[in-house]
Short mmCIF file of C-alpha atoms (C1' of nucleotides) in Angstrom, two decimals:
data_model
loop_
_atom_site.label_atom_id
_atom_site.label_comp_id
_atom_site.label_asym_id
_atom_site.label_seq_id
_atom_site.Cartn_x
_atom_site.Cartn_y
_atom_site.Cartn_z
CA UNK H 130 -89.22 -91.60 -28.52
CA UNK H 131 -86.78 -90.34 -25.64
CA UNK H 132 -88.31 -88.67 -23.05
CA UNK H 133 -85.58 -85.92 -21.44
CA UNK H 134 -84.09 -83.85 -24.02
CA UNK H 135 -81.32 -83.53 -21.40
CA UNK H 136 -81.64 -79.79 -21.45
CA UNK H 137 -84.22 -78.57 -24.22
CA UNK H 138 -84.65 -75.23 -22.47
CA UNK H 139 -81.03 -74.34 -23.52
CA UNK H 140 -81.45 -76.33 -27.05
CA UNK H 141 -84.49 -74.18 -27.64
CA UNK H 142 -83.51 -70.96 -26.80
CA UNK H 143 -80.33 -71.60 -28.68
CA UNK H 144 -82.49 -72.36 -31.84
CA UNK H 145 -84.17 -69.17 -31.25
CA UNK H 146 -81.10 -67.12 -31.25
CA UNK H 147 -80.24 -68.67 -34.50
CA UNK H 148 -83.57 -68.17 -36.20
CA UNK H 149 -83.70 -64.23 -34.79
CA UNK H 150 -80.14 -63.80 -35.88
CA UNK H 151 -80.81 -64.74 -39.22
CA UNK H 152 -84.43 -63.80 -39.99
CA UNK H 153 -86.02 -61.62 -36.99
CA UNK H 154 -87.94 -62.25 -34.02
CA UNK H 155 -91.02 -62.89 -36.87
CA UNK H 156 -89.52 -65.38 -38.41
CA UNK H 157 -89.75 -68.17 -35.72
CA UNK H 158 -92.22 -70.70 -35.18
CA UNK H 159 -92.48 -72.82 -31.70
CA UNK H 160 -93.31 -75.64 -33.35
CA UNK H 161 -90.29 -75.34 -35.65
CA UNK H 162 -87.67 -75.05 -32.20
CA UNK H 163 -89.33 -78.27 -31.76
CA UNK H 164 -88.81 -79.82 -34.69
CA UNK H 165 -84.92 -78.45 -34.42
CA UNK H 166 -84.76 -80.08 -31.11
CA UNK H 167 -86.21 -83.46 -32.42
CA UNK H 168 -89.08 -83.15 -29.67
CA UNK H 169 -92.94 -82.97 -30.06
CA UNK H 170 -94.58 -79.43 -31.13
CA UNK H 171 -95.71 -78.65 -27.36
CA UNK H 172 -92.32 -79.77 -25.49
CA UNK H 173 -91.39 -75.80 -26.14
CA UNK H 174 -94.22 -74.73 -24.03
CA UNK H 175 -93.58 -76.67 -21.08
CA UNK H 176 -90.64 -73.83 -20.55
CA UNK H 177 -91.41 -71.07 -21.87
CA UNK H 178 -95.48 -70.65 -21.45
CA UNK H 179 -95.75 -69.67 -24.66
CA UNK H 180 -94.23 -67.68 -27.52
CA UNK H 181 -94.29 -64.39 -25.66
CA UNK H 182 -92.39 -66.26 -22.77
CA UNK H 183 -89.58 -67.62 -24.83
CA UNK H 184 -88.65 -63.88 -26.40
CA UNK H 185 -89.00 -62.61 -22.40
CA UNK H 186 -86.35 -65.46 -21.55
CA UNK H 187 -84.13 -64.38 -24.23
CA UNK H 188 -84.51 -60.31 -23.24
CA UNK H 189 -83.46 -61.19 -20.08
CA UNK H 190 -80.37 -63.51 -20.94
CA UNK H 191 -79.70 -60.55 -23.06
CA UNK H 192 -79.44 -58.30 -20.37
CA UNK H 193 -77.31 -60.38 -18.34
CA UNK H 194 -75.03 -60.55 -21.15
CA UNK H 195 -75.41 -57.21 -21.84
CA UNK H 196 -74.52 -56.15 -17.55
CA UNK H 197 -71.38 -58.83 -18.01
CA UNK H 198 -69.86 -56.81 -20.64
CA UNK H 199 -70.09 -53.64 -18.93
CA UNK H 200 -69.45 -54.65 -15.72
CA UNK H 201 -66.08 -55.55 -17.73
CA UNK H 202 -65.40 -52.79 -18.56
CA UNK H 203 -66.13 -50.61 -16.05
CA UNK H 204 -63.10 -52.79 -14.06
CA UNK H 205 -60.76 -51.88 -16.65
CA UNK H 206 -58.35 -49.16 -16.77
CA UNK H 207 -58.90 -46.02 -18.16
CA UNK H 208 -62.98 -46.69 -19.47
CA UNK H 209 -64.07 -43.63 -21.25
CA UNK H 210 -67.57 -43.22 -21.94
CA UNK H 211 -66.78 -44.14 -25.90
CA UNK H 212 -65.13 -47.15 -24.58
CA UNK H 213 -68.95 -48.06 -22.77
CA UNK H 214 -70.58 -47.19 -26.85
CA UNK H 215 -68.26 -49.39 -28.24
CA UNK H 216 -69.12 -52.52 -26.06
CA UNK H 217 -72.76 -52.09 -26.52
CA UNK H 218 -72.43 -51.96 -30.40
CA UNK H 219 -69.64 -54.72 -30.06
CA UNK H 220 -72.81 -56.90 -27.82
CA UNK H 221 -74.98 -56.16 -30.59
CA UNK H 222 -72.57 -57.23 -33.12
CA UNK H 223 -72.02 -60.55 -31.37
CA UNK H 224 -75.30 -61.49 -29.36
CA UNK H 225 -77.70 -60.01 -32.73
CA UNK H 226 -80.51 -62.23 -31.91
CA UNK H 227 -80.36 -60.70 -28.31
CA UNK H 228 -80.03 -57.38 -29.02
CA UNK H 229 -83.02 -57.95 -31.63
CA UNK H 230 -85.78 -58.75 -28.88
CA UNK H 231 -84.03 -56.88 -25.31
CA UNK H 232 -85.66 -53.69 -26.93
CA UNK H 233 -89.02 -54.71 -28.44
CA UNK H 234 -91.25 -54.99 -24.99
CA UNK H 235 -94.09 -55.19 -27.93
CA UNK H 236 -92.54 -59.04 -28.22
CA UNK H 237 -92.59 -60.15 -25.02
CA UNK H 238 -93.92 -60.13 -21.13
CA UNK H 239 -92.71 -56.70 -20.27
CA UNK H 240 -93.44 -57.05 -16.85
CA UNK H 241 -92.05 -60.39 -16.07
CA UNK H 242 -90.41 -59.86 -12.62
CA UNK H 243 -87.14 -61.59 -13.36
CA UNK H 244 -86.99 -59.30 -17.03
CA UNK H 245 -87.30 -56.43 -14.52
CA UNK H 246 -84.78 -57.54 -12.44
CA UNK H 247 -82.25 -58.05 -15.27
CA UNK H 248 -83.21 -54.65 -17.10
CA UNK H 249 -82.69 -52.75 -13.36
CA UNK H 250 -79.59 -53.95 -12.98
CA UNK H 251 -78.31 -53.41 -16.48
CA UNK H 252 -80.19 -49.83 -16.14
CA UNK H 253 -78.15 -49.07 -13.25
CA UNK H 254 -74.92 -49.88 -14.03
CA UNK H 255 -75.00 -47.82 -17.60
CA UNK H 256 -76.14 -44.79 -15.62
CA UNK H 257 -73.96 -45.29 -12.91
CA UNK H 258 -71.11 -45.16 -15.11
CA UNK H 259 -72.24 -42.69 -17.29
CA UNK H 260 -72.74 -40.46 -14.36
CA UNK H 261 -69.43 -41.22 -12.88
CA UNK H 262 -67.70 -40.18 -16.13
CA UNK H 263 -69.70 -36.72 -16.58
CA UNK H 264 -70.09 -36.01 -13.51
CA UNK H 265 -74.01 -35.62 -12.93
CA UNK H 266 -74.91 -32.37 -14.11
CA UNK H 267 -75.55 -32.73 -17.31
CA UNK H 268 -75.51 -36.76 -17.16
CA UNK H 269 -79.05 -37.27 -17.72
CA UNK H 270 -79.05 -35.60 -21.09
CA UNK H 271 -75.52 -36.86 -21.88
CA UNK H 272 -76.40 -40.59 -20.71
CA UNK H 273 -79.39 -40.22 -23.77
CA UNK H 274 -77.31 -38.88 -26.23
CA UNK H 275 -75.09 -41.69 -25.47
CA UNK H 276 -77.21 -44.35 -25.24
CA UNK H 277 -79.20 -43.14 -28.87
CA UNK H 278 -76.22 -42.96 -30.97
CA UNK H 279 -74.88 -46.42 -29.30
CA UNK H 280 -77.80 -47.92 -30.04
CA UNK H 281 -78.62 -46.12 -33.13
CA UNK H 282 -75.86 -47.36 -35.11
CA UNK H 283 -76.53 -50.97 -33.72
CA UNK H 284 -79.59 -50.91 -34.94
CA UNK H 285 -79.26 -49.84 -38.03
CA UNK H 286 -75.80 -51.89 -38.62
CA UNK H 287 -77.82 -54.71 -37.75
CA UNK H 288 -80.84 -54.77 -39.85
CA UNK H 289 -78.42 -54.06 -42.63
CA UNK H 290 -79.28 -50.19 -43.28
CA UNK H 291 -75.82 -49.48 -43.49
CA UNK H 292 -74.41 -52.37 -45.52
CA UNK H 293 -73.43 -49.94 -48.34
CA UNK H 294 -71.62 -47.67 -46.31
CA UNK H 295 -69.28 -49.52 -43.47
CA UNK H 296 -67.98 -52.26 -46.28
CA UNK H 297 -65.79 -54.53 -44.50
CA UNK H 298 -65.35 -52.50 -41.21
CA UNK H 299 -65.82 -54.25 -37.95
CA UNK H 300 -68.71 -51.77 -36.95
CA UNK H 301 -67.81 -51.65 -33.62
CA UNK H 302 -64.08 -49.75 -34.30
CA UNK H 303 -66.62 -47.69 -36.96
CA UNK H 304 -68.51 -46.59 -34.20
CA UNK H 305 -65.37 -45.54 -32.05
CA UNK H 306 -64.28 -43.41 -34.86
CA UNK H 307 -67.59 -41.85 -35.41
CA UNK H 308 -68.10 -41.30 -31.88
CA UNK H 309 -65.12 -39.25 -31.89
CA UNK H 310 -66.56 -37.46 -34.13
CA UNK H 311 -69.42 -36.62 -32.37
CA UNK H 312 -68.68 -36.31 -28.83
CA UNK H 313 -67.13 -34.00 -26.38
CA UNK H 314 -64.40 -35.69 -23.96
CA UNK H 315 -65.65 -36.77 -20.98
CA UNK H 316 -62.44 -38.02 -18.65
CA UNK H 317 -61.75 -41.32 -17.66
CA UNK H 318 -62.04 -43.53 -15.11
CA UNK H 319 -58.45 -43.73 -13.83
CA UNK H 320 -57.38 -45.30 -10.55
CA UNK Z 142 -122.40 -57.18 -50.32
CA UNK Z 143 -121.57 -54.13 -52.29
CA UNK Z 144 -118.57 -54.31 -54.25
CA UNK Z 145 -116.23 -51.58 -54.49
CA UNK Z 146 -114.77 -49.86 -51.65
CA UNK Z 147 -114.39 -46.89 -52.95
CA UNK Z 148 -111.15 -46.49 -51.95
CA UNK Z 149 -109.60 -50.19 -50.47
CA UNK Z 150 -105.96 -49.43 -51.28
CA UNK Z 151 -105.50 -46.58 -48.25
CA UNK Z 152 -108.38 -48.09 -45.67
CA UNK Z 153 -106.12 -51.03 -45.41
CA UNK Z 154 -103.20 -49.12 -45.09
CA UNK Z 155 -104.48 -46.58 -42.57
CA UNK Z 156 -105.59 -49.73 -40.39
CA UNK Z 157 -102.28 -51.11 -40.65
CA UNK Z 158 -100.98 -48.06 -39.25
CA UNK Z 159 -103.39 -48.09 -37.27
CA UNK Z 160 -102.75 -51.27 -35.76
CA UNK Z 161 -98.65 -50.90 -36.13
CA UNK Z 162 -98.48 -47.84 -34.34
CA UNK Z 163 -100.09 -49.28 -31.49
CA UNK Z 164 -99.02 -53.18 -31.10
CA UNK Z 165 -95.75 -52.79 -33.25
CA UNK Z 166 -95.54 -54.91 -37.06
CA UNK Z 167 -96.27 -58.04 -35.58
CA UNK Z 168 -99.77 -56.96 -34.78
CA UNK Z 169 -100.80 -56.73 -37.72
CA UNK Z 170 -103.27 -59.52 -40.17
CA UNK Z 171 -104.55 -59.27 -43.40
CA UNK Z 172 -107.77 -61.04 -42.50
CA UNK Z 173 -108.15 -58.34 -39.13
CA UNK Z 174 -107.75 -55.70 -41.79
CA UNK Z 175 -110.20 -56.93 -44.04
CA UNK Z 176 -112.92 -57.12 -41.41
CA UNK Z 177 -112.20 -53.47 -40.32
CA UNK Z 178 -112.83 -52.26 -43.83
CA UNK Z 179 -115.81 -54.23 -44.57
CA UNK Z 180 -115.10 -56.39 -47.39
CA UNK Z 181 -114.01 -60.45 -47.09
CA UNK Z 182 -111.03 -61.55 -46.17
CA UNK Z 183 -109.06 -61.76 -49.36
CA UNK Z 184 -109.76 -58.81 -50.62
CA UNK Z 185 -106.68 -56.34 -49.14
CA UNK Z 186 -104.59 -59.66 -51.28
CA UNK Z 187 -105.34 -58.06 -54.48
CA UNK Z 188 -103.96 -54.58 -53.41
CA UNK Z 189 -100.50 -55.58 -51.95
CA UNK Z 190 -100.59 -59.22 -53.02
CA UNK Z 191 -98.90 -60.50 -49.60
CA UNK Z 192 -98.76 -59.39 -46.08
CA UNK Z 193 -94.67 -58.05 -47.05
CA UNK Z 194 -96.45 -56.48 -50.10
CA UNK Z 195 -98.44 -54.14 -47.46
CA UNK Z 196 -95.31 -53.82 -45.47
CA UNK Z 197 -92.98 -52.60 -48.37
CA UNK Z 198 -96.01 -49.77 -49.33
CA UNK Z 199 -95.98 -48.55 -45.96
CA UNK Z 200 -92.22 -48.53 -46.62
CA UNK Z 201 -92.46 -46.76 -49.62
CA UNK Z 202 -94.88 -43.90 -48.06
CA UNK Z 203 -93.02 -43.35 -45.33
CA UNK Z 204 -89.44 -42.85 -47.49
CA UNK Z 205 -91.70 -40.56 -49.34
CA UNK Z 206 -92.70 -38.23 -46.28
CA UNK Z 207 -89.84 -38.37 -44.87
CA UNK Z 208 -88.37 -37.21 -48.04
CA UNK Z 209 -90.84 -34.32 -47.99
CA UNK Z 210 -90.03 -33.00 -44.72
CA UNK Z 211 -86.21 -33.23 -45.26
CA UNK Z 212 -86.82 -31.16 -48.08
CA UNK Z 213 -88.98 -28.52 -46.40
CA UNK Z 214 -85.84 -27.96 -43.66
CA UNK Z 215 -83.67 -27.52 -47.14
CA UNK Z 216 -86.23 -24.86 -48.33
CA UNK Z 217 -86.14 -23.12 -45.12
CA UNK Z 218 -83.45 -20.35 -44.28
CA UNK Z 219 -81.35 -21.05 -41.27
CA UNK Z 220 -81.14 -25.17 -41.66
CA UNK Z 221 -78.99 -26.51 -38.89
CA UNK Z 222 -77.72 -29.60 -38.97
CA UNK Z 223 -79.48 -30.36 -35.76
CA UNK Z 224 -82.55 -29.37 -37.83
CA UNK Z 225 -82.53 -32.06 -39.54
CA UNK Z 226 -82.53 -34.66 -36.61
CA UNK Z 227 -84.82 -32.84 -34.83
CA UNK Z 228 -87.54 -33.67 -38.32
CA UNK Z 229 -85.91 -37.04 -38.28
CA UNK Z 230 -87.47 -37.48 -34.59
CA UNK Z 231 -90.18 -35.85 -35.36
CA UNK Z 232 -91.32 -37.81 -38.70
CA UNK Z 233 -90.77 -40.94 -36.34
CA UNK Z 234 -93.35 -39.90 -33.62
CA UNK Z 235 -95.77 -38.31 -36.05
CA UNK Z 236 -96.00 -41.62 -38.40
CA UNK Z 237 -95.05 -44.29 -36.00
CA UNK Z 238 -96.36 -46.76 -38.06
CA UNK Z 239 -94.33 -45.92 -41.23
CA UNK Z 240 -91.23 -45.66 -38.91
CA UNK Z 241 -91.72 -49.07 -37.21
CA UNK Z 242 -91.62 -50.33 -40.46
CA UNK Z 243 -89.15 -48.25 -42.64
CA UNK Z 244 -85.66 -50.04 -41.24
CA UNK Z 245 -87.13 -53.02 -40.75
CA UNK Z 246 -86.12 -54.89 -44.06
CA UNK Z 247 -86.92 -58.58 -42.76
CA UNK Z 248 -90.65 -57.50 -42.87
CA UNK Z 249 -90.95 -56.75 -46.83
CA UNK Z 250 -90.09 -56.98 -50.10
CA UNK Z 251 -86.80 -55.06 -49.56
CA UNK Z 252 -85.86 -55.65 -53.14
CA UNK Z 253 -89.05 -54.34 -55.03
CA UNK Z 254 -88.17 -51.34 -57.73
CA UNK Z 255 -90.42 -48.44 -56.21
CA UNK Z 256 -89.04 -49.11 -52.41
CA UNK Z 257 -85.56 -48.83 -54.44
CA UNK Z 258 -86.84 -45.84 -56.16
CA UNK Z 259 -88.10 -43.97 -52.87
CA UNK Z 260 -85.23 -45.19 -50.55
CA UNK Z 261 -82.78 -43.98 -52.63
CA UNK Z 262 -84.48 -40.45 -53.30
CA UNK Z 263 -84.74 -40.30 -49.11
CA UNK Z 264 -80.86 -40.71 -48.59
CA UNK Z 265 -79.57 -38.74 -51.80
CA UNK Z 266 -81.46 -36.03 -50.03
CA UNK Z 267 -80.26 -36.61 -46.45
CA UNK Z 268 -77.05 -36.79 -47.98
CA UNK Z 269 -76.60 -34.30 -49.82
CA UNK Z 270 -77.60 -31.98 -47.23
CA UNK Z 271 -75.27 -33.07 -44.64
CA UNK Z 272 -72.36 -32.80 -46.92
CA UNK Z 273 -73.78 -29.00 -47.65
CA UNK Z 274 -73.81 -28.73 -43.78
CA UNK Z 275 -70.44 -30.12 -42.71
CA UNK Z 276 -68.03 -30.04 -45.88
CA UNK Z 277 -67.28 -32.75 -47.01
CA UNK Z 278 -64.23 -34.78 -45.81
CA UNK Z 279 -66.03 -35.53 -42.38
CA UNK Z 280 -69.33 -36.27 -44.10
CA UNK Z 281 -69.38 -39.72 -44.20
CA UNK Z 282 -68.45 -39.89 -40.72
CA UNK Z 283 -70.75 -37.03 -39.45
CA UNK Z 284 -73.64 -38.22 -41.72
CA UNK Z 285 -73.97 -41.51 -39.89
CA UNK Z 286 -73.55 -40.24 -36.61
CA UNK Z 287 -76.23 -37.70 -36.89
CA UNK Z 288 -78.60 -40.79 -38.24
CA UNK Z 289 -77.35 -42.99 -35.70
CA UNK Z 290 -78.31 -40.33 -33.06
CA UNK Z 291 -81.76 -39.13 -34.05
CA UNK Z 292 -82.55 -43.03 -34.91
CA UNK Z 293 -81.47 -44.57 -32.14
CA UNK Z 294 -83.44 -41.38 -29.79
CA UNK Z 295 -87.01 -42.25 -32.37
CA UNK Z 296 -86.38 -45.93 -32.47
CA UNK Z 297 -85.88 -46.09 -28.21
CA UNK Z 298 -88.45 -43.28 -27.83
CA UNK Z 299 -91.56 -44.87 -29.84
CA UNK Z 300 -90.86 -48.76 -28.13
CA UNK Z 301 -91.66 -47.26 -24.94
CA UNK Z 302 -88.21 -47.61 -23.63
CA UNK Z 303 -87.72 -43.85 -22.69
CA UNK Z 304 -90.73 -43.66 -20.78
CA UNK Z 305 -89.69 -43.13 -17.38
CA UNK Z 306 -86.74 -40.67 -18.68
CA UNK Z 307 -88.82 -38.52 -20.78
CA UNK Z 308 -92.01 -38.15 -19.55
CA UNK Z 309 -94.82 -35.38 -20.52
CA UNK Z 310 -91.68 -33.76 -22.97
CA UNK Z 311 -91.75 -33.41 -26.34
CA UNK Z 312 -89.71 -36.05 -27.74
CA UNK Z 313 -88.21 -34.17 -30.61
CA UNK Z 314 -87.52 -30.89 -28.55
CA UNK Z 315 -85.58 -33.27 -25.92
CA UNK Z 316 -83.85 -34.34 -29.38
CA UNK Z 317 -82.89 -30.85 -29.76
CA UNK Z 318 -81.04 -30.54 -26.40
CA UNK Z 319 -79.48 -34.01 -26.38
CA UNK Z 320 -78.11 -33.08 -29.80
CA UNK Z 321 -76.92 -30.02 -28.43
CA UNK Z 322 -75.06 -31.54 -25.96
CA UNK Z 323 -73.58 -34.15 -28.30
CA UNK Z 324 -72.72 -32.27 -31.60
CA UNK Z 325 -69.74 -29.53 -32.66
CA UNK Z 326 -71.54 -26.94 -34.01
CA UNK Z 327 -71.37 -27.63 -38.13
CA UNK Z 328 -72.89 -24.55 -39.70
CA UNK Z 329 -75.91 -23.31 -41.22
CA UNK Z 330 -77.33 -22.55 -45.08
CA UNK Z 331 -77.56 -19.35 -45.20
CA UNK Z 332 -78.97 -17.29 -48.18
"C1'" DC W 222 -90.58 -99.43 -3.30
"C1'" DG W 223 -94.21 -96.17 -3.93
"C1'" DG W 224 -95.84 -91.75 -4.93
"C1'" DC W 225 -95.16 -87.42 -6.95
"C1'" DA W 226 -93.55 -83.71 -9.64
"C1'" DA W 227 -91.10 -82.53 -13.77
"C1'" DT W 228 -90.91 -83.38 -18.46
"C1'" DC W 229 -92.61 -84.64 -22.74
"C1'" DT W 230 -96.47 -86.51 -26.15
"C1'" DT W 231 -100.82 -86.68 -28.48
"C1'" DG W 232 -104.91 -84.66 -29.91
"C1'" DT W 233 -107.68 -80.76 -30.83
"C1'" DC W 234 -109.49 -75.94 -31.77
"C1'" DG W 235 -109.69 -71.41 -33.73
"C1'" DT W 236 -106.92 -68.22 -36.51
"C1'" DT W 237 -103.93 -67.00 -40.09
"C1'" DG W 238 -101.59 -66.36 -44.88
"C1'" DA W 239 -101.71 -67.97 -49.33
"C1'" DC W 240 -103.80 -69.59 -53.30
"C1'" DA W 241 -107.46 -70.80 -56.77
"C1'" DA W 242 -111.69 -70.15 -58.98
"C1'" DG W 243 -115.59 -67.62 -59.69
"C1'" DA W 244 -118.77 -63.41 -59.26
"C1'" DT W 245 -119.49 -58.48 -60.03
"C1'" DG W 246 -119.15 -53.97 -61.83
"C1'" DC W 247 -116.76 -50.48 -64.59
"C1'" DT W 248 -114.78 -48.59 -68.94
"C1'" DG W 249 -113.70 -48.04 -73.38
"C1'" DC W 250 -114.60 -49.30 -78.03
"C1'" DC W 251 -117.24 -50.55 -82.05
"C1'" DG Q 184 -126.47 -49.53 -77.13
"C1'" DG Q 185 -124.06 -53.33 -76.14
"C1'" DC Q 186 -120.29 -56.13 -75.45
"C1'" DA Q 187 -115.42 -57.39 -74.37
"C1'" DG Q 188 -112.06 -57.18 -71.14
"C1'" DC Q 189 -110.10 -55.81 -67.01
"C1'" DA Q 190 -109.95 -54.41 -62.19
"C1'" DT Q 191 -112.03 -55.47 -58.03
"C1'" DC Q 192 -113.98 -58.29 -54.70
"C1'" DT Q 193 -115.99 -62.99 -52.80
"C1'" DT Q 194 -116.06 -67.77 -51.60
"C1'" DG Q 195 -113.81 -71.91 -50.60
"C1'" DT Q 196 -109.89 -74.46 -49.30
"C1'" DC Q 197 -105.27 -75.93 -47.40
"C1'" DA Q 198 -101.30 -76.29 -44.51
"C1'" DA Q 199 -99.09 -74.13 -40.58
"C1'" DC Q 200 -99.32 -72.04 -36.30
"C1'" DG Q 201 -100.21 -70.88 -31.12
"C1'" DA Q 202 -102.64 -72.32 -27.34
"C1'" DC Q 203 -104.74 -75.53 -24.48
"C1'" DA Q 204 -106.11 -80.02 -22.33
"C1'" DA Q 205 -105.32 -84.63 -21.08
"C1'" DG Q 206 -102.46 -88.36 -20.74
"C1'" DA Q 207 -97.83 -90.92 -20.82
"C1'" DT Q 208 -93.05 -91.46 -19.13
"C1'" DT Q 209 -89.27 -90.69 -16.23
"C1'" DG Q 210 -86.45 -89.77 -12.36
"C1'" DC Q 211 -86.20 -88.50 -7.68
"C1'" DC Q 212 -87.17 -88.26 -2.72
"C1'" DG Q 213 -88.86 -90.14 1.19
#
DNA sequence: CGGCAATCTTGTCGTTGACAAGATGCTGCC
DNA sequence: GGCAGCATCTTGTCAACGACAAGATTGCCG
């Protein structure tokens, strides 16, 4: 049997992401990430802790990715606040075994110093963009309202609650449309 | 040992909610349950015949109340559209457990005929009542951003991950002004 | 080249969900 | 009254899992 995986921390975590995306955060095993990774039923420890560790790994990789995409946009030209809604549901759409943990501290080490870190920074950009764009008045209750319906329609596209009604529709041009529907204007970031 | 509970069915199902509402789905085991009701560990089996089988009756009961309190708003004068998320919210932090487990589909049996029976009762009436409410060549659009509001508010509310925003508040009347905020105005049954 | 830390394996324990087989008590029917 | 049959519950068992401990292997740094 080869010792060194080469890098089993990525292998595992990758596994993971696979497993969540298709079945939920319930549905995996450590022990079967370590038969995926062709390595011995405790190699997965030796990263992660234990169970609780490897869904607090992935909740902060999720935030990163999460801080990337709006960081993205918030360089762009012209980012209205809908434009910040659509690239959470579009993370969610595309990073769905992320999204499924980043907001269930009952699955991991909530207080893990570098899941802190990650979910600070995140934290502050969104509301430093939201309150940018509205202007900080009413930003506190706008940033909510925001941040619900965003993640709202996430997680319901997600766990297949709407199924029935969006059809073929890539949700995240859905959930432009709809917030249109729902939302006063709020300017744009022009420069 | 005395056989006969008395009434087995709901003591397991109140300590699941028990147990859901305060360490989230995952929390939960059939043997734990057992031993808080008193009888051996195979016993809650023959009510719900698997651990999903408990899962999809919580499911079904809380389709059921939620169905009830949707209808109540209908039954009062003055329903507001913003009525209705405001019970939405509130259904969610009054019966966390059924709410944890409601859109969850990956925990149960999401096929099984009564969950079909009471799911589809639940939306009909949610439905129905927003088309009533906004007219309907927006409803479809309107519907599923009022339910991707008021869900995304409950689901971000009960993990804990408003905690610092909301503080001593009531979560539902925060609802109230968020939605404010957030919605055109869409009308109200009058009679 | 030697030691040392990182990585991985092997072995074990208590707990769990699921299933099977049997015990108990209730209910309706003759 | 008694018995048949069914719902309810118990006991026993199995494979899988998470966690932990102890040991093996490897590569790296001095």
């Amino acid at each position: 049997m080869a010792y060194h995986h080469g890098d089993l921390r990525r292998a595992v975590l990758d596994a993971a992401l696979d497993v969540i995306a298709a079945d939920g955060p319930s549905a995996i095993s450590l022990r079967d990430l370590a038969r995926r990774a062709g390595v011995s039923h405790a190699a997965p420890a030796h990263h992660f802790k234990d169970k609780a560790g490897l869904l607090t790994a992935i909740a902060v990789e999720g935030n990163e990715l999460l801080a990337e995409s709006l960081a993205e946009a918030i360089a762009e030209d012209r980012t209205r606040l809908i434009d910040l809604g659509v690239r959470y549901v579009r993370f969610a759409m595309e990073h769905p075994g992320h999204f499924a943990v980043m907001y269930r501290p009952d699955l991991y080490h909530r207080h893990a110093p570098e899941l802190v870190t990650a979910r600070e920074h995140t934290g502050k950009l969104l509301r430093g963009t939201v309150q940018l764009l509205t202007g900080d008045q009413s930003a506190r209750l706008t940033q909510l309202a925001a941040w619900s319906a965003a993640h709202g329609f996430a997680t319901l596209a997600l766990a297949g609650n709407l199924d029935k009604t969006i059809g073929e529709q890539d949700p995240a041009e859905l959930f432009r449309a709809l917030a249109g529907v729902m939302f006063v204007d709020h300017g744009t970031i022009e420069r």
